[in-house]
Amino acid sequence: MTGPRRDTRGIVEAGELFSRVDFRRREPAPALRPFLEHYWLIDWDLPEPYATHVVPHPSVNMVFQRYGDEEPWAEVAGIGLELFTQKLTGSGRVCGVQFRPGGFRPFAPNRPVSHWTGRRVPLHTPPPSPGPESVAASAPEPAPLPVSPGGVRAVVGPDDEDARVAALDALLLGLGPHPAAVDRSLRAVALVDRVRTDRSIRRVDELASAEGVSARSLQRLFAEQVGVGPKWVILRYRIHEALERAESGQEPDWAALADELGYSDQAHLVRDFTATVGVPPTAYGRPTGG
């Protein structure tokens, strides 16, 4: 574990985001590092609204938020299956915890991580509804982790960044990791890391063979510990790689990149990229003009 990532993988138009908000990554306490990628901190004071877009990682996040003078609140954000868009207005602050893929279960061991996939669940009493159209038809989901409103304020309240990080460390260390859930979690973390870093892993059966397990047992482990299947993880990291190449400032050789990433051809890469990001890779990052 070598500290916070420095890449921009998953962030759409990363340069545009960084020009508008103050974005940092910070390292958690040593005992948390096997399970957490990093903390991510964002502060903004915008003269006009801005929408940020992210192609989600196969990671669960805990997100502590304060918008203007409103009461701060927090949620568990399961793995997002679609492009995530967040509109930022005025001033605000977010302190996020990005778990390593496979690293969340020891902090909420009572449910498989797939339970949270595609969902955003408040960590305490939800904030007031902005209007009747958003009132849920059913009872709210029970909070997955026991975090009090006071604990949320301790994270997002201080202007001192070190104090925010210390509050996150204290909160997470108070929640886990639960020892009985650690071994399978760390196994899943290692498997996903292999997918992320080993370009030779292009198919689920290749990963299963390399690990000496059946594809079915691999799928069960991923459902329990990661929240999505191994095929989804392989495909998502392909798109992250293509997105980062597109952000590099130099036009990639898309046919060569498609072959490198294990696509059947360039058209296959273009379809996946367009479906995920919303524009084809050859148009991504170009000025729209006006």
PDB file of C-alpha atoms in Angstrom:
ATOM      1  CA  MET A   1       0.000   0.000   0.000  1.00  0.00           C
ATOM      2  CA  THR A   2       1.790   3.069  -1.272  1.00  0.00           C
ATOM      3  CA  GLY A   3      -0.417   6.020  -0.384  1.00  0.00           C
ATOM      4  CA  PRO A   4      -3.227   7.827  -2.213  1.00  0.00           C
ATOM      5  CA  ARG A   5      -3.557   7.324  -5.939  1.00  0.00           C
ATOM      6  CA  ARG A   6      -2.405  10.254  -8.050  1.00  0.00           C
ATOM      7  CA  ASP A   7      -4.199   9.327 -11.257  1.00  0.00           C
ATOM      8  CA  THR A   8      -7.477  10.874 -12.405  1.00  0.00           C
ATOM      9  CA  ARG A   9      -9.118   7.629 -13.499  1.00  0.00           C
ATOM     10  CA  GLY A  10     -12.881   7.832 -13.534  1.00  0.00           C
ATOM     11  CA  ILE A  11     -13.075  11.643 -13.376  1.00  0.00           C
ATOM     12  CA  VAL A  12     -14.605  13.021 -16.575  1.00  0.00           C
ATOM     13  CA  GLU A  13     -12.877  16.237 -17.688  1.00  0.00           C
ATOM     14  CA  ALA A  14     -10.620  16.139 -14.637  1.00  0.00           C
ATOM     15  CA  GLY A  15      -8.797  19.351 -15.544  1.00  0.00           C
ATOM     16  CA  GLU A  16     -12.070  21.248 -15.644  1.00  0.00           C
ATOM     17  CA  LEU A  17     -13.054  19.922 -12.212  1.00  0.00           C
ATOM     18  CA  PHE A  18      -9.701  20.804 -10.642  1.00  0.00           C
ATOM     19  CA  SER A  19      -9.893  24.343 -12.024  1.00  0.00           C
ATOM     20  CA  ARG A  20     -13.192  24.932 -10.217  1.00  0.00           C
ATOM     21  CA  VAL A  21     -12.837  23.130  -6.878  1.00  0.00           C
ATOM     22  CA  ASP A  22     -10.091  22.441  -4.354  1.00  0.00           C
ATOM     23  CA  PHE A  23      -9.622  18.668  -4.604  1.00  0.00           C
ATOM     24  CA  ARG A  24      -7.186  16.690  -2.427  1.00  0.00           C
ATOM     25  CA  ARG A  25      -6.546  13.089  -1.448  1.00  0.00           C
ATOM     26  CA  ARG A  26      -5.258  12.187   2.006  1.00  0.00           C
ATOM     27  CA  GLU A  27      -3.962   8.939   3.468  1.00  0.00           C
ATOM     28  CA  PRO A  28      -5.871   7.242   6.317  1.00  0.00           C
ATOM     29  CA  ALA A  29      -4.363   5.856   9.521  1.00  0.00           C
ATOM     30  CA  PRO A  30      -2.043   2.847   8.991  1.00  0.00           C
ATOM     31  CA  ALA A  31      -4.531   0.336  10.418  1.00  0.00           C
ATOM     32  CA  LEU A  32      -7.112   1.428   7.834  1.00  0.00           C
ATOM     33  CA  ARG A  33      -4.909   1.395   4.739  1.00  0.00           C
ATOM     34  CA  PRO A  34      -5.451  -2.273   3.806  1.00  0.00           C
ATOM     35  CA  PHE A  35      -9.171  -1.465   3.422  1.00  0.00           C
ATOM     36  CA  LEU A  36      -9.237   2.168   2.258  1.00  0.00           C
ATOM     37  CA  GLU A  37      -7.873   3.716  -0.928  1.00  0.00           C
ATOM     38  CA  HIS A  38      -7.783   7.225   0.522  1.00  0.00           C
ATOM     39  CA  TYR A  39      -9.853  10.098   1.818  1.00  0.00           C
ATOM     40  CA  TRP A  40     -10.933  12.641  -0.792  1.00  0.00           C
ATOM     41  CA  LEU A  41     -11.648  16.211   0.195  1.00  0.00           C
ATOM     42  CA  ILE A  42     -13.406  18.832  -1.921  1.00  0.00           C
ATOM     43  CA  ASP A  43     -14.146  22.470  -1.071  1.00  0.00           C
ATOM     44  CA  TRP A  44     -15.768  24.929  -3.451  1.00  0.00           C
ATOM     45  CA  ASP A  45     -17.092  28.466  -3.728  1.00  0.00           C
ATOM     46  CA  LEU A  46     -18.571  28.837  -7.181  1.00  0.00           C
ATOM     47  CA  PRO A  47     -19.936  31.943  -8.914  1.00  0.00           C
ATOM     48  CA  GLU A  48     -22.212  29.722 -11.021  1.00  0.00           C
ATOM     49  CA  PRO A  49     -23.427  26.100 -10.855  1.00  0.00           C
ATOM     50  CA  TYR A  50     -21.128  23.366 -12.095  1.00  0.00           C
ATOM     51  CA  ALA A  51     -21.863  19.686 -12.749  1.00  0.00           C
ATOM     52  CA  THR A  52     -19.131  17.129 -12.153  1.00  0.00           C
ATOM     53  CA  HIS A  53     -19.196  13.662 -13.732  1.00  0.00           C
ATOM     54  CA  VAL A  54     -17.475  10.472 -12.580  1.00  0.00           C
ATOM     55  CA  VAL A  55     -17.299   6.980 -14.076  1.00  0.00           C
ATOM     56  CA  PRO A  56     -17.505   5.096 -10.759  1.00  0.00           C
ATOM     57  CA  HIS A  57     -14.805   2.760  -9.500  1.00  0.00           C
ATOM     58  CA  PRO A  58     -15.841  -0.640  -8.099  1.00  0.00           C
ATOM     59  CA  SER A  59     -15.618   0.978  -4.655  1.00  0.00           C
ATOM     60  CA  VAL A  60     -18.010   1.824  -1.857  1.00  0.00           C
ATOM     61  CA  ASN A  61     -17.732   5.384  -0.530  1.00  0.00           C
ATOM     62  CA  MET A  62     -18.799   7.070   2.680  1.00  0.00           C
ATOM     63  CA  VAL A  63     -19.583  10.691   1.880  1.00  0.00           C
ATOM     64  CA  PHE A  64     -19.857  13.524   4.427  1.00  0.00           C
ATOM     65  CA  GLN A  65     -21.393  16.665   2.948  1.00  0.00           C
ATOM     66  CA  ARG A  66     -22.123  20.276   3.801  1.00  0.00           C
ATOM     67  CA  TYR A  67     -23.820  22.647   1.366  1.00  0.00           C
ATOM     68  CA  GLY A  68     -23.799  26.325   2.293  1.00  0.00           C
ATOM     69  CA  ASP A  69     -25.338  26.871   5.727  1.00  0.00           C
ATOM     70  CA  GLU A  70     -27.395  23.659   5.661  1.00  0.00           C
ATOM     71  CA  GLU A  71     -27.011  20.977   8.319  1.00  0.00           C
ATOM     72  CA  PRO A  72     -24.288  18.516   7.233  1.00  0.00           C
ATOM     73  CA  TRP A  73     -25.223  14.935   6.446  1.00  0.00           C
ATOM     74  CA  ALA A  74     -23.608  11.699   5.350  1.00  0.00           C
ATOM     75  CA  GLU A  75     -24.362   8.576   3.362  1.00  0.00           C
ATOM     76  CA  VAL A  76     -22.979   5.279   2.182  1.00  0.00           C
ATOM     77  CA  ALA A  77     -22.735   5.298  -1.599  1.00  0.00           C
ATOM     78  CA  GLY A  78     -22.663   1.768  -2.983  1.00  0.00           C
ATOM     79  CA  ILE A  79     -20.949   1.092  -6.284  1.00  0.00           C
ATOM     80  CA  GLY A  80     -22.568   3.189  -8.977  1.00  0.00           C
ATOM     81  CA  LEU A  81     -23.482   1.291 -12.123  1.00  0.00           C
ATOM     82  CA  GLU A  82     -24.023   4.407 -14.257  1.00  0.00           C
ATOM     83  CA  LEU A  83     -22.202   7.668 -14.870  1.00  0.00           C
ATOM     84  CA  PHE A  84     -22.430   9.685 -11.635  1.00  0.00           C
ATOM     85  CA  THR A  85     -23.318  13.377 -11.925  1.00  0.00           C
ATOM     86  CA  GLN A  86     -23.319  15.861  -9.056  1.00  0.00           C
ATOM     87  CA  LYS A  87     -24.348  19.504  -9.416  1.00  0.00           C
ATOM     88  CA  LEU A  88     -22.372  21.902  -7.215  1.00  0.00           C
ATOM     89  CA  THR A  89     -23.665  25.380  -6.409  1.00  0.00           C
ATOM     90  CA  GLY A  90     -22.594  28.192  -4.112  1.00  0.00           C
ATOM     91  CA  SER A  91     -20.155  27.031  -1.454  1.00  0.00           C
ATOM     92  CA  GLY A  92     -19.751  23.670   0.153  1.00  0.00           C
ATOM     93  CA  ARG A  93     -17.524  20.883   1.377  1.00  0.00           C
ATOM     94  CA  VAL A  94     -17.363  17.121   0.935  1.00  0.00           C
ATOM     95  CA  CYS A  95     -15.164  14.692   2.851  1.00  0.00           C
ATOM     96  CA  GLY A  96     -15.233  11.248   1.295  1.00  0.00           C
ATOM     97  CA  VAL A  97     -13.910   7.828   2.249  1.00  0.00           C
ATOM     98  CA  GLN A  98     -13.113   5.630  -0.742  1.00  0.00           C
ATOM     99  CA  PHE A  99     -12.813   2.012   0.306  1.00  0.00           C
ATOM    100  CA  ARG A 100     -10.628  -0.314  -1.688  1.00  0.00           C
ATOM    101  CA  PRO A 101     -12.728  -2.562  -3.897  1.00  0.00           C
ATOM    102  CA  GLY A 102     -13.499  -5.402  -1.499  1.00  0.00           C
ATOM    103  CA  GLY A 103     -12.570  -3.370   1.575  1.00  0.00           C
ATOM    104  CA  PHE A 104     -15.983  -2.238   2.859  1.00  0.00           C
ATOM    105  CA  ARG A 105     -17.419  -5.487   4.270  1.00  0.00           C
ATOM    106  CA  PRO A 106     -15.345  -5.511   7.520  1.00  0.00           C
ATOM    107  CA  PHE A 107     -17.004  -2.194   8.479  1.00  0.00           C
ATOM    108  CA  ALA A 108     -20.563  -3.371   7.703  1.00  0.00           C
ATOM    109  CA  PRO A 109     -20.382  -7.169   7.993  1.00  0.00           C
ATOM    110  CA  ASN A 110     -24.088  -7.933   8.300  1.00  0.00           C
ATOM    111  CA  ARG A 111     -24.915  -7.718   4.597  1.00  0.00           C
ATOM    112  CA  PRO A 112     -23.127  -8.615   1.370  1.00  0.00           C
ATOM    113  CA  VAL A 113     -21.670  -5.564  -0.336  1.00  0.00           C
ATOM    114  CA  SER A 114     -23.943  -6.204  -3.333  1.00  0.00           C
ATOM    115  CA  HIS A 115     -26.816  -5.033  -1.079  1.00  0.00           C
ATOM    116  CA  TRP A 116     -25.525  -1.459  -1.378  1.00  0.00           C
ATOM    117  CA  THR A 117     -24.731  -1.532  -5.105  1.00  0.00           C
ATOM    118  CA  GLY A 118     -26.503   1.237  -6.984  1.00  0.00           C
ATOM    119  CA  ARG A 119     -27.828   2.739  -3.733  1.00  0.00           C
ATOM    120  CA  ARG A 120     -27.105   5.795  -1.586  1.00  0.00           C
ATOM    121  CA  VAL A 121     -28.180   5.234   2.004  1.00  0.00           C
ATOM    122  CA  PRO A 122     -28.078   7.917   4.744  1.00  0.00           C
ATOM    123  CA  LEU A 123     -25.843   7.187   7.719  1.00  0.00           C
ATOM    124  CA  HIS A 124     -28.348   8.837  10.059  1.00  0.00           C
ATOM    125  CA  THR A 125     -31.628  10.752   9.774  1.00  0.00           C
ATOM    126  CA  PRO A 126     -31.943  11.863   6.146  1.00  0.00           C
ATOM    127  CA  PRO A 127     -31.876  15.582   5.350  1.00  0.00           C
ATOM    128  CA  PRO A 128     -35.242  17.289   4.761  1.00  0.00           C
ATOM    129  CA  SER A 129     -36.844  16.464   1.429  1.00  0.00           C
ATOM    130  CA  PRO A 130     -36.577  19.329  -1.091  1.00  0.00           C
ATOM    131  CA  GLY A 131     -40.099  18.667  -2.355  1.00  0.00           C
ATOM    132  CA  PRO A 132     -43.047  16.249  -2.302  1.00  0.00           C
ATOM    133  CA  GLU A 133     -41.977  14.619  -5.554  1.00  0.00           C
ATOM    134  CA  SER A 134     -38.897  13.121  -3.879  1.00  0.00           C
ATOM    135  CA  VAL A 135     -40.660  11.573  -0.878  1.00  0.00           C
ATOM    136  CA  ALA A 136     -39.967   7.837  -0.835  1.00  0.00           C
ATOM    137  CA  ALA A 137     -42.958   5.523  -1.104  1.00  0.00           C
ATOM    138  CA  SER A 138     -41.551   3.106   1.461  1.00  0.00           C
ATOM    139  CA  ALA A 139     -39.782   3.304   4.823  1.00  0.00           C
ATOM    140  CA  PRO A 140     -36.162   4.479   4.658  1.00  0.00           C
ATOM    141  CA  GLU A 141     -33.344   1.932   4.592  1.00  0.00           C
ATOM    142  CA  PRO A 142     -31.875   1.373   8.080  1.00  0.00           C
ATOM    143  CA  ALA A 143     -28.548   3.157   8.455  1.00  0.00           C
ATOM    144  CA  PRO A 144     -25.755   0.693   7.592  1.00  0.00           C
ATOM    145  CA  LEU A 145     -23.290   2.182  10.091  1.00  0.00           C
ATOM    146  CA  PRO A 146     -23.864   3.828  13.478  1.00  0.00           C
ATOM    147  CA  VAL A 147     -22.696   7.383  12.768  1.00  0.00           C
ATOM    148  CA  SER A 148     -24.326  10.192  14.748  1.00  0.00           C
ATOM    149  CA  PRO A 149     -25.052  13.705  13.438  1.00  0.00           C
ATOM    150  CA  GLY A 150     -22.353  14.883  15.862  1.00  0.00           C
ATOM    151  CA  GLY A 151     -19.885  12.543  14.214  1.00  0.00           C
ATOM    152  CA  VAL A 152     -20.765  13.994  10.815  1.00  0.00           C
ATOM    153  CA  ARG A 153     -20.237  17.542  12.067  1.00  0.00           C
ATOM    154  CA  ALA A 154     -16.843  16.545  13.489  1.00  0.00           C
ATOM    155  CA  VAL A 155     -15.772  15.498   9.991  1.00  0.00           C
ATOM    156  CA  VAL A 156     -17.034  18.379   7.852  1.00  0.00           C
ATOM    157  CA  GLY A 157     -17.042  21.162  10.430  1.00  0.00           C
ATOM    158  CA  PRO A 158     -13.356  22.016  10.928  1.00  0.00           C
ATOM    159  CA  ASP A 159     -11.646  24.310   8.439  1.00  0.00           C
ATOM    160  CA  ASP A 160      -8.372  22.649   9.391  1.00  0.00           C
ATOM    161  CA  GLU A 161      -7.801  19.796   6.951  1.00  0.00           C
ATOM    162  CA  ASP A 162      -5.718  17.748   9.388  1.00  0.00           C
ATOM    163  CA  ALA A 163      -8.578  17.900  11.896  1.00  0.00           C
ATOM    164  CA  ARG A 164     -10.968  16.510   9.279  1.00  0.00           C
ATOM    165  CA  VAL A 165      -8.605  13.638   8.508  1.00  0.00           C
ATOM    166  CA  ALA A 166      -8.162  12.902  12.222  1.00  0.00           C
ATOM    167  CA  ALA A 167     -11.960  12.850  12.660  1.00  0.00           C
ATOM    168  CA  LEU A 168     -12.325  10.403   9.771  1.00  0.00           C
ATOM    169  CA  ASP A 169      -9.614   8.166  11.241  1.00  0.00           C
ATOM    170  CA  ALA A 170     -11.303   8.136  14.640  1.00  0.00           C
ATOM    171  CA  LEU A 171     -14.711   7.419  13.160  1.00  0.00           C
ATOM    172  CA  LEU A 172     -13.548   4.555  10.917  1.00  0.00           C
ATOM    173  CA  LEU A 173     -11.401   2.955  13.614  1.00  0.00           C
ATOM    174  CA  GLY A 174     -14.466   3.026  15.864  1.00  0.00           C
ATOM    175  CA  LEU A 175     -16.486   1.127  13.259  1.00  0.00           C
ATOM    176  CA  GLY A 176     -14.053  -1.647  12.361  1.00  0.00           C
ATOM    177  CA  PRO A 177     -12.584  -3.597  10.845  1.00  0.00           C
ATOM    178  CA  HIS A 178     -14.464  -6.573  12.303  1.00  0.00           C
ATOM    179  CA  PRO A 179     -11.839  -9.354  12.630  1.00  0.00           C
ATOM    180  CA  ALA A 180     -14.094 -12.166  11.385  1.00  0.00           C
ATOM    181  CA  ALA A 181     -14.643 -10.360   8.074  1.00  0.00           C
ATOM    182  CA  VAL A 182     -11.038  -9.436   7.370  1.00  0.00           C
ATOM    183  CA  ASP A 183      -9.630 -12.513   5.591  1.00  0.00           C
ATOM    184  CA  ARG A 184     -12.186 -12.738   2.791  1.00  0.00           C
ATOM    185  CA  SER A 185     -12.154  -8.987   2.392  1.00  0.00           C
ATOM    186  CA  LEU A 186      -8.389  -8.868   1.886  1.00  0.00           C
ATOM    187  CA  ARG A 187      -8.589 -11.750  -0.573  1.00  0.00           C
ATOM    188  CA  ALA A 188     -11.117  -9.782  -2.621  1.00  0.00           C
ATOM    189  CA  VAL A 189      -8.967  -6.640  -2.393  1.00  0.00           C
ATOM    190  CA  ALA A 190      -5.998  -8.568  -3.792  1.00  0.00           C
ATOM    191  CA  LEU A 191      -8.049 -10.053  -6.628  1.00  0.00           C
ATOM    192  CA  VAL A 192      -9.428  -6.697  -7.745  1.00  0.00           C
ATOM    193  CA  ASP A 193      -5.971  -5.162  -7.537  1.00  0.00           C
ATOM    194  CA  ARG A 194      -4.728  -7.900  -9.838  1.00  0.00           C
ATOM    195  CA  VAL A 195      -7.477  -7.043 -12.339  1.00  0.00           C
ATOM    196  CA  ARG A 196      -6.540  -3.369 -12.136  1.00  0.00           C
ATOM    197  CA  THR A 197      -2.813  -3.878 -12.663  1.00  0.00           C
ATOM    198  CA  ASP A 198      -2.451  -7.070 -14.743  1.00  0.00           C
ATOM    199  CA  ARG A 199      -3.230  -6.344 -18.390  1.00  0.00           C
ATOM    200  CA  SER A 200      -3.212 -10.072 -19.196  1.00  0.00           C
ATOM    201  CA  ILE A 201      -6.457 -10.565 -17.213  1.00  0.00           C
ATOM    202  CA  ARG A 202      -9.175  -9.923 -19.772  1.00  0.00           C
ATOM    203  CA  ARG A 203     -11.785 -12.573 -18.917  1.00  0.00           C
ATOM    204  CA  VAL A 204     -13.325 -14.014 -15.761  1.00  0.00           C
ATOM    205  CA  ASP A 205     -12.187 -17.533 -16.608  1.00  0.00           C
ATOM    206  CA  GLU A 206      -8.597 -16.273 -16.973  1.00  0.00           C
ATOM    207  CA  LEU A 207      -8.728 -14.722 -13.490  1.00  0.00           C
ATOM    208  CA  ALA A 208     -10.303 -17.858 -12.017  1.00  0.00           C
ATOM    209  CA  SER A 209      -7.668 -20.091 -13.639  1.00  0.00           C
ATOM    210  CA  ALA A 210      -4.848 -17.850 -12.440  1.00  0.00           C
ATOM    211  CA  GLU A 211      -6.215 -18.059  -8.891  1.00  0.00           C
ATOM    212  CA  GLY A 212      -6.953 -21.783  -9.006  1.00  0.00           C
ATOM    213  CA  VAL A 213     -10.668 -21.397  -8.270  1.00  0.00           C
ATOM    214  CA  SER A 214     -13.889 -21.870 -10.208  1.00  0.00           C
ATOM    215  CA  ALA A 215     -15.557 -18.940 -11.946  1.00  0.00           C
ATOM    216  CA  ARG A 216     -18.631 -19.521  -9.776  1.00  0.00           C
ATOM    217  CA  SER A 217     -16.726 -19.238  -6.489  1.00  0.00           C
ATOM    218  CA  LEU A 218     -15.078 -16.080  -7.813  1.00  0.00           C
ATOM    219  CA  GLN A 219     -18.489 -14.599  -8.583  1.00  0.00           C
ATOM    220  CA  ARG A 220     -19.751 -15.433  -5.083  1.00  0.00           C
ATOM    221  CA  LEU A 221     -16.728 -13.798  -3.481  1.00  0.00           C
ATOM    222  CA  PHE A 222     -17.147 -10.654  -5.571  1.00  0.00           C
ATOM    223  CA  ALA A 223     -20.868 -10.408  -4.757  1.00  0.00           C
ATOM    224  CA  GLU A 224     -20.166 -10.730  -1.039  1.00  0.00           C
ATOM    225  CA  GLN A 225     -17.075  -8.560  -0.786  1.00  0.00           C
ATOM    226  CA  VAL A 226     -16.932  -6.221  -3.792  1.00  0.00           C
ATOM    227  CA  GLY A 227     -20.561  -5.644  -4.718  1.00  0.00           C
ATOM    228  CA  VAL A 228     -20.325  -6.342  -8.458  1.00  0.00           C
ATOM    229  CA  GLY A 229     -19.169  -9.318 -10.477  1.00  0.00           C
ATOM    230  CA  PRO A 230     -15.619  -9.847 -11.747  1.00  0.00           C
ATOM    231  CA  LYS A 231     -16.699  -9.257 -15.361  1.00  0.00           C
ATOM    232  CA  TRP A 232     -18.061  -5.823 -14.442  1.00  0.00           C
ATOM    233  CA  VAL A 233     -14.768  -4.962 -12.719  1.00  0.00           C
ATOM    234  CA  ILE A 234     -12.703  -6.030 -15.736  1.00  0.00           C
ATOM    235  CA  LEU A 235     -14.858  -3.964 -18.098  1.00  0.00           C
ATOM    236  CA  ARG A 236     -14.896  -0.917 -15.828  1.00  0.00           C
ATOM    237  CA  TYR A 237     -11.105  -0.788 -15.561  1.00  0.00           C
ATOM    238  CA  ARG A 238     -10.918  -0.965 -19.356  1.00  0.00           C
ATOM    239  CA  ILE A 239     -13.040   2.174 -19.594  1.00  0.00           C
ATOM    240  CA  HIS A 240     -11.001   3.922 -16.889  1.00  0.00           C
ATOM    241  CA  GLU A 241      -7.834   3.233 -18.868  1.00  0.00           C
ATOM    242  CA  ALA A 242      -9.388   4.513 -22.088  1.00  0.00           C
ATOM    243  CA  LEU A 243     -10.711   7.608 -20.306  1.00  0.00           C
ATOM    244  CA  GLU A 244      -7.307   8.435 -18.853  1.00  0.00           C
ATOM    245  CA  ARG A 245      -5.650   7.988 -22.261  1.00  0.00           C
ATOM    246  CA  ALA A 246      -8.229  10.350 -23.752  1.00  0.00           C
ATOM    247  CA  GLU A 247      -7.409  12.889 -20.998  1.00  0.00           C
ATOM    248  CA  SER A 248      -3.673  12.727 -21.744  1.00  0.00           C
ATOM    249  CA  GLY A 249      -3.728  15.552 -24.281  1.00  0.00           C
ATOM    250  CA  GLN A 250      -2.548  13.361 -27.135  1.00  0.00           C
ATOM    251  CA  GLU A 251      -4.940  11.539 -29.464  1.00  0.00           C
ATOM    252  CA  PRO A 252      -4.540   7.814 -28.724  1.00  0.00           C
ATOM    253  CA  ASP A 253      -4.319   5.166 -31.395  1.00  0.00           C
ATOM    254  CA  TRP A 254      -7.777   3.811 -30.613  1.00  0.00           C
ATOM    255  CA  ALA A 255      -7.372   0.628 -32.620  1.00  0.00           C
ATOM    256  CA  ALA A 256      -4.125  -0.219 -30.822  1.00  0.00           C
ATOM    257  CA  LEU A 257      -5.653   0.673 -27.445  1.00  0.00           C
ATOM    258  CA  ALA A 258      -8.670  -1.531 -28.145  1.00  0.00           C
ATOM    259  CA  ASP A 259      -6.337  -4.447 -28.815  1.00  0.00           C
ATOM    260  CA  GLU A 260      -4.254  -3.680 -25.701  1.00  0.00           C
ATOM    261  CA  LEU A 261      -7.352  -3.627 -23.496  1.00  0.00           C
ATOM    262  CA  GLY A 262      -8.720  -6.877 -24.878  1.00  0.00           C
ATOM    263  CA  TYR A 263     -11.593  -5.555 -26.977  1.00  0.00           C
ATOM    264  CA  SER A 264     -12.545  -7.520 -30.071  1.00  0.00           C
ATOM    265  CA  ASP A 265     -12.013  -4.412 -32.206  1.00  0.00           C
ATOM    266  CA  GLN A 266     -12.068  -0.605 -32.099  1.00  0.00           C
ATOM    267  CA  ALA A 267     -15.834  -0.501 -32.631  1.00  0.00           C
ATOM    268  CA  HIS A 268     -16.334  -2.541 -29.446  1.00  0.00           C
ATOM    269  CA  LEU A 269     -14.266  -0.035 -27.438  1.00  0.00           C
ATOM    270  CA  VAL A 270     -16.158   2.883 -28.986  1.00  0.00           C
ATOM    271  CA  ARG A 271     -19.512   1.343 -28.036  1.00  0.00           C
ATOM    272  CA  ASP A 272     -18.489   0.715 -24.421  1.00  0.00           C
ATOM    273  CA  PHE A 273     -16.902   4.152 -24.027  1.00  0.00           C
ATOM    274  CA  THR A 274     -19.890   5.968 -25.554  1.00  0.00           C
ATOM    275  CA  ALA A 275     -22.433   4.028 -23.479  1.00  0.00           C
ATOM    276  CA  THR A 276     -20.527   4.778 -20.252  1.00  0.00           C
ATOM    277  CA  VAL A 277     -19.289   8.356 -20.747  1.00  0.00           C
ATOM    278  CA  GLY A 278     -21.979   9.692 -23.074  1.00  0.00           C
ATOM    279  CA  VAL A 279     -19.763  10.701 -25.991  1.00  0.00           C
ATOM    280  CA  PRO A 280     -17.536   8.644 -28.305  1.00  0.00           C
ATOM    281  CA  PRO A 281     -13.832   8.579 -27.429  1.00  0.00           C
ATOM    282  CA  THR A 282     -12.835  10.494 -30.578  1.00  0.00           C
ATOM    283  CA  ALA A 283     -15.058  13.417 -29.496  1.00  0.00           C
ATOM    284  CA  TYR A 284     -14.152  13.321 -25.810  1.00  0.00           C
ATOM    285  CA  GLY A 285     -12.364  16.428 -24.528  1.00  0.00           C
ATOM    286  CA  ARG A 286     -12.820  18.471 -27.680  1.00  0.00           C
ATOM    287  CA  PRO A 287     -14.049  22.058 -27.205  1.00  0.00           C
ATOM    288  CA  THR A 288     -17.701  22.354 -28.148  1.00  0.00           C
ATOM    289  CA  GLY A 289     -17.337  25.799 -29.672  1.00  0.00           C
ATOM    290  CA  GLY A 290     -20.190  28.278 -29.885  1.00  0.00           C
TER     291      GLY A 290
END
